[in-house]
PDB file of C-alpha atoms and ligand atoms in Angstrom:
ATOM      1  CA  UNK A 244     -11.758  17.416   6.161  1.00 42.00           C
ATOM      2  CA  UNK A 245      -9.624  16.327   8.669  1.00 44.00           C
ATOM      3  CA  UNK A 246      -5.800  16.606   7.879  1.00 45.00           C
ATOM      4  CA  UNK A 247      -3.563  13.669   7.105  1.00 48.00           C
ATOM      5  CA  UNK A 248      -1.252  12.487   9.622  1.00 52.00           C
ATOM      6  CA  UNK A 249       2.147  14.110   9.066  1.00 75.00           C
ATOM      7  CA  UNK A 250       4.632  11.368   9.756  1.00 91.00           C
ATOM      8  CA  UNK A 251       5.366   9.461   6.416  1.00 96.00           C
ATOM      9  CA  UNK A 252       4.193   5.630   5.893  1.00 97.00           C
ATOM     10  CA  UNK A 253       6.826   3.569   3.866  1.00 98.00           C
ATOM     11  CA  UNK A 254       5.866   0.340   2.697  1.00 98.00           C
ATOM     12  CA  UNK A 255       7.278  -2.467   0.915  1.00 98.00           C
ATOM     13  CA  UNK A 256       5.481  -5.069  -1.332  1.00 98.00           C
ATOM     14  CA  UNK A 257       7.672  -8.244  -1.691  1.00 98.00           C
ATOM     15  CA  UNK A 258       5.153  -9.475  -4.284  1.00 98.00           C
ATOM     16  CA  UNK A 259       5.688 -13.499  -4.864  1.00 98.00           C
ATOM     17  CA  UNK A 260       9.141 -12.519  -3.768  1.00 98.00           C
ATOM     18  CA  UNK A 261      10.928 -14.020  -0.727  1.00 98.00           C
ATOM     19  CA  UNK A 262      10.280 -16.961   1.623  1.00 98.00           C
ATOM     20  CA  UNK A 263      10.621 -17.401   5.038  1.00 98.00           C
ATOM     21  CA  UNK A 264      14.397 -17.976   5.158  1.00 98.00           C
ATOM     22  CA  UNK A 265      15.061 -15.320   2.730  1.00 98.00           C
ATOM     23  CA  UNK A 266      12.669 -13.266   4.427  1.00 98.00           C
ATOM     24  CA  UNK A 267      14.986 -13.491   7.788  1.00 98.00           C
ATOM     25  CA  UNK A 268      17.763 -12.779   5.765  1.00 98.00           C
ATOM     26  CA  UNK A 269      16.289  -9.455   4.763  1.00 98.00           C
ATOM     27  CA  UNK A 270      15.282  -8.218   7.929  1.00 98.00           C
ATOM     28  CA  UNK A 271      18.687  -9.196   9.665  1.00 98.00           C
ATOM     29  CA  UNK A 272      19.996  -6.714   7.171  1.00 98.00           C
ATOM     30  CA  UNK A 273      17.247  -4.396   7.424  1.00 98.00           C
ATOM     31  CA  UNK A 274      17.773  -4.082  11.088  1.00 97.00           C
ATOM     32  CA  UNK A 275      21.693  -3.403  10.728  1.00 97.00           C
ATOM     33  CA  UNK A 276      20.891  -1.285   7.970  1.00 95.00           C
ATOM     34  CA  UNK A 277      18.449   0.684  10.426  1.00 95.00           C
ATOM     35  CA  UNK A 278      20.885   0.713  13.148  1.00 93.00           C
ATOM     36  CA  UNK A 279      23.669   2.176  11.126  1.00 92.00           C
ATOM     37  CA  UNK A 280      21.081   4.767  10.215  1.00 88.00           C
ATOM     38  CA  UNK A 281      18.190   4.917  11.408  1.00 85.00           C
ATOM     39  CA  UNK A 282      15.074   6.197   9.113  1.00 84.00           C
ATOM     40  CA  UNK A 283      13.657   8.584  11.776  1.00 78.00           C
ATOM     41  CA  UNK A 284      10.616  10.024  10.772  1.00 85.00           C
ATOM     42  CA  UNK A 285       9.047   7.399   8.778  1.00 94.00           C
ATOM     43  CA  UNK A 286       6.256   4.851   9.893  1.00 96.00           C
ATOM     44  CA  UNK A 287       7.991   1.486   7.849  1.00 97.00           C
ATOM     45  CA  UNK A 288       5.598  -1.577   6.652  1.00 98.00           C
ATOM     46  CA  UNK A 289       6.141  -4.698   4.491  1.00 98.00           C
ATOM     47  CA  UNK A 290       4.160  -6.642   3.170  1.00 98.00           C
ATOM     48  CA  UNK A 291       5.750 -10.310   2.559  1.00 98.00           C
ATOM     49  CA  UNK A 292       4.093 -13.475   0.981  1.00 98.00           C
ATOM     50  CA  UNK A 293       2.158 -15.325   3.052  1.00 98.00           C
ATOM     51  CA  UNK A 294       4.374 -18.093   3.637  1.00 98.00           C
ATOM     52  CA  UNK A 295       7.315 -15.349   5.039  1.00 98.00           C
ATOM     53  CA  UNK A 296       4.720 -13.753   7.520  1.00 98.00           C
ATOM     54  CA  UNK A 297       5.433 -14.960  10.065  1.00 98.00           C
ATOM     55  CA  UNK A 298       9.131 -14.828   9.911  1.00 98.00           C
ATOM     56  CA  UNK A 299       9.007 -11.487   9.616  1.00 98.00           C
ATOM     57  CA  UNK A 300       6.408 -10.701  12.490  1.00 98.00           C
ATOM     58  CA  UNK A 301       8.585 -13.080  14.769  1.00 97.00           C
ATOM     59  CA  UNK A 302      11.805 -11.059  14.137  1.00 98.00           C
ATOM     60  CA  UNK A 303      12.863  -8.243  16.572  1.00 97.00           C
ATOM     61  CA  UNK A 304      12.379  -5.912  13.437  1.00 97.00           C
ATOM     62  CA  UNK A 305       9.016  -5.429  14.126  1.00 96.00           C
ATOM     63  CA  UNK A 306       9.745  -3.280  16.715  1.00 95.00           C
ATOM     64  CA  UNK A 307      10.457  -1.147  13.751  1.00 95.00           C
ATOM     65  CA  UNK A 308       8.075  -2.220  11.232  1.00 97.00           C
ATOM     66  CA  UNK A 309       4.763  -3.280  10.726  1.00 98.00           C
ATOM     67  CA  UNK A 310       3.984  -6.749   8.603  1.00 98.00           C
ATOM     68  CA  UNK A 311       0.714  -7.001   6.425  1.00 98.00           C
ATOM     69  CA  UNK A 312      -0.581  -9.809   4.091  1.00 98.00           C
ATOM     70  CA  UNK A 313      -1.037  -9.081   0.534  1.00 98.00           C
ATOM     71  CA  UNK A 314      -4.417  -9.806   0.507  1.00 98.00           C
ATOM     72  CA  UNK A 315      -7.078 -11.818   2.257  1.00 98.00           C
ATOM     73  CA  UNK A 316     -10.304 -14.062   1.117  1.00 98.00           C
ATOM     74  CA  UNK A 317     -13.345 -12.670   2.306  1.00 98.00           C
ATOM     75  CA  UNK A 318     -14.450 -15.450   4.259  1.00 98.00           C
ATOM     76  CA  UNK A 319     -12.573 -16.185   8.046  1.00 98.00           C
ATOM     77  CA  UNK A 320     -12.644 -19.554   6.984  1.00 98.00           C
ATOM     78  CA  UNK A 321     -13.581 -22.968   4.572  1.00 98.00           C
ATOM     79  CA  UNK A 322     -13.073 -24.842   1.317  1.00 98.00           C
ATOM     80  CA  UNK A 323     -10.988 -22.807  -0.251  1.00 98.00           C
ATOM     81  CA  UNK A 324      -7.829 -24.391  -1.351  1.00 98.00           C
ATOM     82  CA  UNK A 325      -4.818 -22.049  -1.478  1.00 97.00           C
ATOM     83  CA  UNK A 326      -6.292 -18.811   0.190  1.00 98.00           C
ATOM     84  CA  UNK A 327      -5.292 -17.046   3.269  1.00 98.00           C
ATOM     85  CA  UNK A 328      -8.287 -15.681   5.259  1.00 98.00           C
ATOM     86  CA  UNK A 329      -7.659 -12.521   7.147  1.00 98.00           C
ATOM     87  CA  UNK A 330      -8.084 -14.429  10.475  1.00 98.00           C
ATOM     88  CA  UNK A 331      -5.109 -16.389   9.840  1.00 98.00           C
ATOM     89  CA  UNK A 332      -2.784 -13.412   8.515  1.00 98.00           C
ATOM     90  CA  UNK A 333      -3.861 -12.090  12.020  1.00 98.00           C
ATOM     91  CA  UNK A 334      -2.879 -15.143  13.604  1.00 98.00           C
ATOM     92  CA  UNK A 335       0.564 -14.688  11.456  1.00 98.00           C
ATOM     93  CA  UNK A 336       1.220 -11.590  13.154  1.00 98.00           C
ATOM     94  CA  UNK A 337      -0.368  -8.803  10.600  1.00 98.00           C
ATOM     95  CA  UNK A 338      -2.081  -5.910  11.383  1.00 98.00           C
ATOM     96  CA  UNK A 339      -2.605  -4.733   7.759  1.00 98.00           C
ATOM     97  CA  UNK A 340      -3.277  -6.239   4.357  1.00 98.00           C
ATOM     98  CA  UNK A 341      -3.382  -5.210   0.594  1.00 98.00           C
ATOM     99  CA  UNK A 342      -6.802  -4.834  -0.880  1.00 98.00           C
ATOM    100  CA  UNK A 343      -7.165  -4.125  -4.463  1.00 98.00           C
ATOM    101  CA  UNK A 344      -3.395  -3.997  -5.705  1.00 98.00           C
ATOM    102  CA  UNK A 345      -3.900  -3.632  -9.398  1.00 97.00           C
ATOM    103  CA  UNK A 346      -2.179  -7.141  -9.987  1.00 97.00           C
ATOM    104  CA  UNK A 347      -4.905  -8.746  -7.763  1.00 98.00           C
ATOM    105  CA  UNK A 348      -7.820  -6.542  -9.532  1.00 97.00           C
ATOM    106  CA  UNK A 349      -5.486  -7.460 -13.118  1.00 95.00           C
ATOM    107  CA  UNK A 350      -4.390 -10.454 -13.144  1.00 97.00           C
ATOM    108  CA  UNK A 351      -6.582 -12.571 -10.620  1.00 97.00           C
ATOM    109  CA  UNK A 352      -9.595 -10.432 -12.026  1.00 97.00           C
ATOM    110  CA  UNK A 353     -10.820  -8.773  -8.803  1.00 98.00           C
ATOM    111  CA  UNK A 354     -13.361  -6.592  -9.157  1.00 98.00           C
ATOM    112  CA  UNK A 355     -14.615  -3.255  -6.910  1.00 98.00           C
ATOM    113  CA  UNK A 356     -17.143  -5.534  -4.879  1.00 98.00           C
ATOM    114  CA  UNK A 357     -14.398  -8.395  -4.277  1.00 98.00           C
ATOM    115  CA  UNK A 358     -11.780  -5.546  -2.998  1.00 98.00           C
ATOM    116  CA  UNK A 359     -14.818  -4.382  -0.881  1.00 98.00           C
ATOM    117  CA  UNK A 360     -15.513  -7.736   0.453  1.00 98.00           C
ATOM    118  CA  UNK A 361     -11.561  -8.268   1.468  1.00 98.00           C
ATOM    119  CA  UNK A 362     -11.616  -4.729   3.127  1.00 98.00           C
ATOM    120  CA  UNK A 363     -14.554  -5.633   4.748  1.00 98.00           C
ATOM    121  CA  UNK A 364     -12.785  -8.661   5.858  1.00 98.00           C
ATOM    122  CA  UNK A 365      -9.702  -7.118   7.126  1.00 98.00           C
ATOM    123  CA  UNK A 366     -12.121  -4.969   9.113  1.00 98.00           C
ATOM    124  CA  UNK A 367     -13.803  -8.035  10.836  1.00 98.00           C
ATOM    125  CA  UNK A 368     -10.270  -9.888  11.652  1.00 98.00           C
ATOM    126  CA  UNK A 369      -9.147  -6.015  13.028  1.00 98.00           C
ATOM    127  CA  UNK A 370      -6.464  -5.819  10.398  1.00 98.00           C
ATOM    128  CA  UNK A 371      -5.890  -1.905   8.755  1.00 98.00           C
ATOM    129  CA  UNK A 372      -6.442  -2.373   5.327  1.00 98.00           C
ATOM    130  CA  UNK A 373      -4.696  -0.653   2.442  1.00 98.00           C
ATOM    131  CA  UNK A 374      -6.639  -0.271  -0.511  1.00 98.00           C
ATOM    132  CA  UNK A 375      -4.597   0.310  -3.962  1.00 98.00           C
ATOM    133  CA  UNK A 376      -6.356   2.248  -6.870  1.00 98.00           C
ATOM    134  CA  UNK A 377      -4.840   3.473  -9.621  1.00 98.00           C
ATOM    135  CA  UNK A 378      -5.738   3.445 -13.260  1.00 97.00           C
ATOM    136  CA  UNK A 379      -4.463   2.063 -16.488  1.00 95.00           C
ATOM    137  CA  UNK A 380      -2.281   3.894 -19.319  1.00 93.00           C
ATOM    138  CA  UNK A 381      -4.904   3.453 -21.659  1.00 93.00           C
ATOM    139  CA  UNK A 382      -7.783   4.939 -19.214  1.00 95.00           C
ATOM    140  CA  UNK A 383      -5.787   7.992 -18.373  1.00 93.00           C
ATOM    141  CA  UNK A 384      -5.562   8.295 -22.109  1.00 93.00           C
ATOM    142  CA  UNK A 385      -9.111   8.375 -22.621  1.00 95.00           C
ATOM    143  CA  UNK A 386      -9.410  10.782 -19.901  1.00 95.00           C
ATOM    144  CA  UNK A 387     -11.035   8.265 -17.265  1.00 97.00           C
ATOM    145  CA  UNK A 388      -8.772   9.070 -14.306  1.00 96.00           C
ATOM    146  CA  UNK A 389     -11.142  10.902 -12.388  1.00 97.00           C
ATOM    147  CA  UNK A 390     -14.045   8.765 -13.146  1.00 98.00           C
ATOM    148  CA  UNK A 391     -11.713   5.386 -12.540  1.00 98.00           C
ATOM    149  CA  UNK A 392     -10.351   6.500  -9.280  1.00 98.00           C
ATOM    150  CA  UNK A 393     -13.752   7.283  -7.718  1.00 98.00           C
ATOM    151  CA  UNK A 394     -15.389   4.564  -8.391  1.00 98.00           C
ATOM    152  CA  UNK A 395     -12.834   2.708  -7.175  1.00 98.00           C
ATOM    153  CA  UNK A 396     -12.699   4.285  -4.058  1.00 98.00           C
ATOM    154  CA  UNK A 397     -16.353   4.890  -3.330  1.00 98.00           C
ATOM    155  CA  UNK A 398     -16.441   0.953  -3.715  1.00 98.00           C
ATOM    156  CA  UNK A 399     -14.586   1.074  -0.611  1.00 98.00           C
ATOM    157  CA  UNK A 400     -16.261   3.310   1.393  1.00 98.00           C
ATOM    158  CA  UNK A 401     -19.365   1.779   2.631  1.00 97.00           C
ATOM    159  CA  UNK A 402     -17.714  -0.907   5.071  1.00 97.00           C
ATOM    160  CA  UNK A 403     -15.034   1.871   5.913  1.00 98.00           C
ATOM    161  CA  UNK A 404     -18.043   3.916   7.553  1.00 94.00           C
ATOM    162  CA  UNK A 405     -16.963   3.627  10.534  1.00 92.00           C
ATOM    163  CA  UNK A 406     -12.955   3.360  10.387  1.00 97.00           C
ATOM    164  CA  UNK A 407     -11.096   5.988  11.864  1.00 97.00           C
ATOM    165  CA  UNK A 408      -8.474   7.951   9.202  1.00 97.00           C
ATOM    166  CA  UNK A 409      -5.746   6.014  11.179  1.00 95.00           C
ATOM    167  CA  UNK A 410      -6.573   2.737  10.962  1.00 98.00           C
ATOM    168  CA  UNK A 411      -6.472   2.505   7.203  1.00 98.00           C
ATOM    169  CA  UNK A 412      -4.686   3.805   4.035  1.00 98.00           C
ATOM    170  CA  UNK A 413      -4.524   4.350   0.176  1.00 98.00           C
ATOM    171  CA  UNK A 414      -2.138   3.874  -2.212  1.00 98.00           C
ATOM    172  CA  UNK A 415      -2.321   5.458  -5.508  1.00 98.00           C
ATOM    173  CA  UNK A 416      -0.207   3.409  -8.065  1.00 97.00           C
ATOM    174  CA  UNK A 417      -0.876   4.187 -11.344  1.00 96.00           C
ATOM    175  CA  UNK A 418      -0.801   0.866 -13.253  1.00 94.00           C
ATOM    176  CA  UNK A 419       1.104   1.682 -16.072  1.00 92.00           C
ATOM    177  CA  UNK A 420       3.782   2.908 -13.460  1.00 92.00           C
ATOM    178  CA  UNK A 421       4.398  -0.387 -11.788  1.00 89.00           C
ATOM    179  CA  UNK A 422       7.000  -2.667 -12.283  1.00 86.00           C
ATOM    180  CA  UNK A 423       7.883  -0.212 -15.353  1.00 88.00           C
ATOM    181  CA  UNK A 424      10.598   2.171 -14.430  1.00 85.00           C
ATOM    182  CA  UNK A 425       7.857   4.555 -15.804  1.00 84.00           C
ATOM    183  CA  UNK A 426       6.735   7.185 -12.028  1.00 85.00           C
ATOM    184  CA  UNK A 427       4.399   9.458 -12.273  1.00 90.00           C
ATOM    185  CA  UNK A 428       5.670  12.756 -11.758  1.00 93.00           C
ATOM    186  CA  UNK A 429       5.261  14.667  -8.499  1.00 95.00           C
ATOM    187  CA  UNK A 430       2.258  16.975 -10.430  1.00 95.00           C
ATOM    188  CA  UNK A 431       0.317  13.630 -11.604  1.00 95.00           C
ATOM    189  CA  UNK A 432       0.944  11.814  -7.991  1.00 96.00           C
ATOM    190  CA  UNK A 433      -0.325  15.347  -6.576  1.00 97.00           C
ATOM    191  CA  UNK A 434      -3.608  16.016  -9.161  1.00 97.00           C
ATOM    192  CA  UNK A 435      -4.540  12.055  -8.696  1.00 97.00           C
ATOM    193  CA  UNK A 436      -3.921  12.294  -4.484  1.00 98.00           C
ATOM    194  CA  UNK A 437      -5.379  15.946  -4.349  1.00 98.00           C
ATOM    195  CA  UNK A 438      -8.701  13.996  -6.418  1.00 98.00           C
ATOM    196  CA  UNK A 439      -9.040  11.474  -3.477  1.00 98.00           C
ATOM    197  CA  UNK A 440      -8.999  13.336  -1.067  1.00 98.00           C
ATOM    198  CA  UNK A 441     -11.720  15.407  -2.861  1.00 98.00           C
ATOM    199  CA  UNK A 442     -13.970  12.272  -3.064  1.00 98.00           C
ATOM    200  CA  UNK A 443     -13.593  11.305   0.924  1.00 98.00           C
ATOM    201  CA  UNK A 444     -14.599  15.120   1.057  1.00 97.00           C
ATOM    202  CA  UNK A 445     -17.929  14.562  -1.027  1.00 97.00           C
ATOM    203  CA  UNK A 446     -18.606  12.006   1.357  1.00 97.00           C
ATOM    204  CA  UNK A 447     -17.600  13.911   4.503  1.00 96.00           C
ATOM    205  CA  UNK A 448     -14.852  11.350   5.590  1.00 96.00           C
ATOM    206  CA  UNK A 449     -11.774  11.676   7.171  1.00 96.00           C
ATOM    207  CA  UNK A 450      -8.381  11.671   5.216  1.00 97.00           C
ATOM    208  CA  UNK A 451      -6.014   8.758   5.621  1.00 98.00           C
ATOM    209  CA  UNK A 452      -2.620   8.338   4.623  1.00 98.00           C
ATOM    210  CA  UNK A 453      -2.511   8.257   0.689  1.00 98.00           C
ATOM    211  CA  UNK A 454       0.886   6.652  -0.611  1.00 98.00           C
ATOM    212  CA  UNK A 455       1.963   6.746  -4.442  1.00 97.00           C
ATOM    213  CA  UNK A 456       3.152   3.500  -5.807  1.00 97.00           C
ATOM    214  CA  UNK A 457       5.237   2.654  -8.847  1.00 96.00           C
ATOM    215  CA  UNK A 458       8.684   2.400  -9.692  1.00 94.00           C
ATOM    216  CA  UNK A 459       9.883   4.129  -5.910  1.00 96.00           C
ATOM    217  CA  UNK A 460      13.254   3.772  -6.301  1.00 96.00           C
ATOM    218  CA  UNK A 461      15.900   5.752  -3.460  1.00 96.00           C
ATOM    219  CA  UNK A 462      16.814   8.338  -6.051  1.00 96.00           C
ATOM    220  CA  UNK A 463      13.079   9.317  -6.690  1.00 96.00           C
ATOM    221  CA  UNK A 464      11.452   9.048  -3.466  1.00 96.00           C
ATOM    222  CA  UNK A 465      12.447  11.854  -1.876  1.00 96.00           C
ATOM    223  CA  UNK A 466      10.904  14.290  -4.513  1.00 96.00           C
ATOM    224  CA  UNK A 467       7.924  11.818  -4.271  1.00 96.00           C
ATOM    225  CA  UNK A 468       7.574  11.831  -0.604  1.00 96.00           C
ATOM    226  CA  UNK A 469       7.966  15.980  -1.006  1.00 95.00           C
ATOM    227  CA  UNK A 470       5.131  16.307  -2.967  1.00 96.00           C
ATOM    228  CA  UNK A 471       1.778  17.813  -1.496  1.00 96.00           C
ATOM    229  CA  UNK A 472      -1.152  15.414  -0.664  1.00 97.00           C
ATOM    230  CA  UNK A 473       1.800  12.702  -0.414  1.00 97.00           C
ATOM    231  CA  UNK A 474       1.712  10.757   2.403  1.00 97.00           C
ATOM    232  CA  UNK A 475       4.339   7.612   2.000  1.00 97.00           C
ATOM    233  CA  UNK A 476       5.185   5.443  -0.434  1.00 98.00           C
ATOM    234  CA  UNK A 477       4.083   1.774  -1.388  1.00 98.00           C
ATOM    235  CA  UNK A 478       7.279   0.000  -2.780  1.00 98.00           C
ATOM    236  CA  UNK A 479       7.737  -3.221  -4.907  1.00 97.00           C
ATOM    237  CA  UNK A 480      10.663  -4.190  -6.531  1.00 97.00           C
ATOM    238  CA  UNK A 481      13.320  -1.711  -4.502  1.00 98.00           C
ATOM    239  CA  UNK A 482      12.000  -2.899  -0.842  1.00 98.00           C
ATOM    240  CA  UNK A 483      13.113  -6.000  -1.820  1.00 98.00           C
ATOM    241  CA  UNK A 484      17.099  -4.886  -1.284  1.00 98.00           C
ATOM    242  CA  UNK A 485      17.387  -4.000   2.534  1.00 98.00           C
ATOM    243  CA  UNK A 486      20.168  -1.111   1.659  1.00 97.00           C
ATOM    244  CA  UNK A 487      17.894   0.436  -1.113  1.00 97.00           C
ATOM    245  CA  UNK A 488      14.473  -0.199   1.370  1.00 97.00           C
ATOM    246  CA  UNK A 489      16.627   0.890   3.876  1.00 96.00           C
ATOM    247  CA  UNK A 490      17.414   4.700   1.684  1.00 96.00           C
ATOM    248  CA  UNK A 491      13.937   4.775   0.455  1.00 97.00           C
ATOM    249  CA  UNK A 492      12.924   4.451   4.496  1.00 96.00           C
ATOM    250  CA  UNK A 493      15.113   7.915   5.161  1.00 94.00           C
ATOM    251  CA  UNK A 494      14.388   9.638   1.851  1.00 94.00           C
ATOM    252  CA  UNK A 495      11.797  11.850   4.016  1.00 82.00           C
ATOM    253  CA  UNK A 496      14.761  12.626   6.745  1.00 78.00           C
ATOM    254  CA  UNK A 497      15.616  16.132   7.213  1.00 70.00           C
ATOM    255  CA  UNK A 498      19.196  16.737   5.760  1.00 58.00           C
TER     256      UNK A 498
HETATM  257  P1  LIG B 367       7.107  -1.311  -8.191  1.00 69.88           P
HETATM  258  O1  LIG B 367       5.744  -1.939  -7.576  1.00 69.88           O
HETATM  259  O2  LIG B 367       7.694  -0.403  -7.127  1.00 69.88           O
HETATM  260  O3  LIG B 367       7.984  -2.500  -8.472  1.00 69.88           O
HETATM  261  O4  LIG B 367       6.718  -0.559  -9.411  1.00 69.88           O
HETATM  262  C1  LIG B 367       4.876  -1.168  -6.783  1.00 69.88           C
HETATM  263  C2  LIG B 367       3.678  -2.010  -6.371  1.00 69.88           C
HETATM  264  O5  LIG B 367       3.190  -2.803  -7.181  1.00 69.88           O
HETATM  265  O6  LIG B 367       3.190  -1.921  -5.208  1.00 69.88           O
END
C-alpha cells in the first residue's frame, strides 16, 4: 500500500451557499486573511455553487486554492435542464468535483452506480474527483459501518482503475455528523479511515488523501487533522466565513 501524501488537503463546501458576487467577496477576504497569515502546509480547495465557479477560478486566489464543482451529470452534454456536465465545470475553471456527498446520495436520491457514473465523468472531462462516503446514525447503530463504507467505495473503484492516488480523494463524513454540531471523534474518524484504506488494500490500490467531514469547526480541526489515517478535512458550514476557513486552513501549522 502505497502511503498517503503527507501535506494536508483542506476543503470547503459552500453548499447552495454563495453567488458569484458574494463569492468574490469571500475570496477578497480569504486572500487578506491568507496574507496576514498564511496557512503553510495545507493544500486549500473550495468547492462553490456552480453559478460562483467561475468567480472564484478567475480570482488571483487560485494561486492558493483549488475550485471544484459540487457535482457533475454523467453525460458531457444534452437535454438536461438544470445540470452542470463535468465538461462545463472544466470550462468554469475546476479541476475537481464532489461525487457522492451524502446530501446528493440523500436528498437527490443518488445511488452507488450514479456516484460511479459522475466519477467516471469527472475522469473523462480530467477533473480529480472526490468521492464522499459516510454512513447514517441509524446504520452505525445496527453495526453496518463496515459493510456501508465498502460498498460504497468499491462502487467507485472500477472506473478509478487506472487513477493515480494523487489525482483523486475521499472524504469520510459520517452523515449524522453533518450540518449537526455532532464530529466524530478522532478514534471513530481513525477506525472508519483506517477501514478504507483496508478496502483499497484488498484491492491492491493506492491510498489517496482521505478527509473527515462534519461539523469541522477551527477549534476541532486541529485534533481532527492530528489524527492517524487523517489526511484533510472537507468543510461545510465554517468555510463559508473566510476568518474561520482561513483558521481551519492553519489548524495543521506547526506551533
Ligand atoms: P458541515 O458539512 O461541516 O457543515 O457539517 C460538511 C459537508 O457536508 O461537507
Amino acid at each position: 500500500m502505497t502511503p498517503p501524501a503527507t501535506r494536508p488537503l483542506v476543503a470547503g463546501n459552500w453548499k447552495m451557499h454563495k453567488g458569484p458576487r458574494e463569492a468574490s467577496v469571500f475570496c477578497d477576504a480569504f486572500a487578506a486573511a491568507l496574507e496576514a497569515e498564511p496557512a503553510g502546509s495545507a493544500d486549500l480547495l473550495l468547492f462553490p455553487s456552480a453559478v460562483a465557479l467561475g468567480a472564484v477560478a478567475r480570482h488571483p486566489i487560485v494561486e492558493r486554492v483549488g475550485v471544484g464543482a459540487q457535482t457533475v451529470h454523467p453525460e458531457p452534454s444534452g437535454a438536461f435542464t438544470g445540470e452542470l456536465s463535468a465538461e462545463m465545470a472544466v470550462d468554469a475553471g475546476a479541476t475537481w468535483a464532489l461525487a457522492g456527498h451524502s446530501e446528493r446520495r440523500h436528498v437527490f436520491g443518488e445511488s452507488d452506480a450514479d456516484v460511479a457514473a459522475r466519477v467516471r465523468a469527472c475522469l473523462r472531462a480530467g477533473l480529480r474527483p472526490m468521492v464522499c462516503v459516510g454512513e447514517t446514525l441509524e446504520e452505525r447503530r445496527r453495526g453496518h459501518l463496515e459493510g456501508v463504507l465498502r460498498r460504497q467505495l468499491e462502487a467507485v473503484l472500477p472506473p478509478l482503475d487506472d487513477t493515480a492516488a494523487d489525482a483523486w480523494a475521499i472524504a469520510y463524513e459520517p452523515v449524522w455528523a453533518i450540518g449537526t454540531g455532532e464530529t466524530a471523534s478522532p478514534d471513530d474518524a481513525r477506525e472508519a479511515h483506517l477501514l478504507l484504506r483496508r478496502v483499497l488494500g484488498d484491492h491492491g490500490r493506492a491510498v489517496p488523501r482521505i478527509l473527515y467531514g462534519g461539523s469541522v469547526k477551527p477549534d476541532n480541526a486541529g485534533e481532527l487533522l492530528a489524527t492517524e489515517a487523517v489526511d484533510g478535512v472537507l468543510v461545510g458550514g465554517a468555510s463559508l466565513d473566510p476568518a474561520s476557513f482561513r483558521a481551519i486552513a492553519g489548524a495543521s501549522d506547526p506551533r
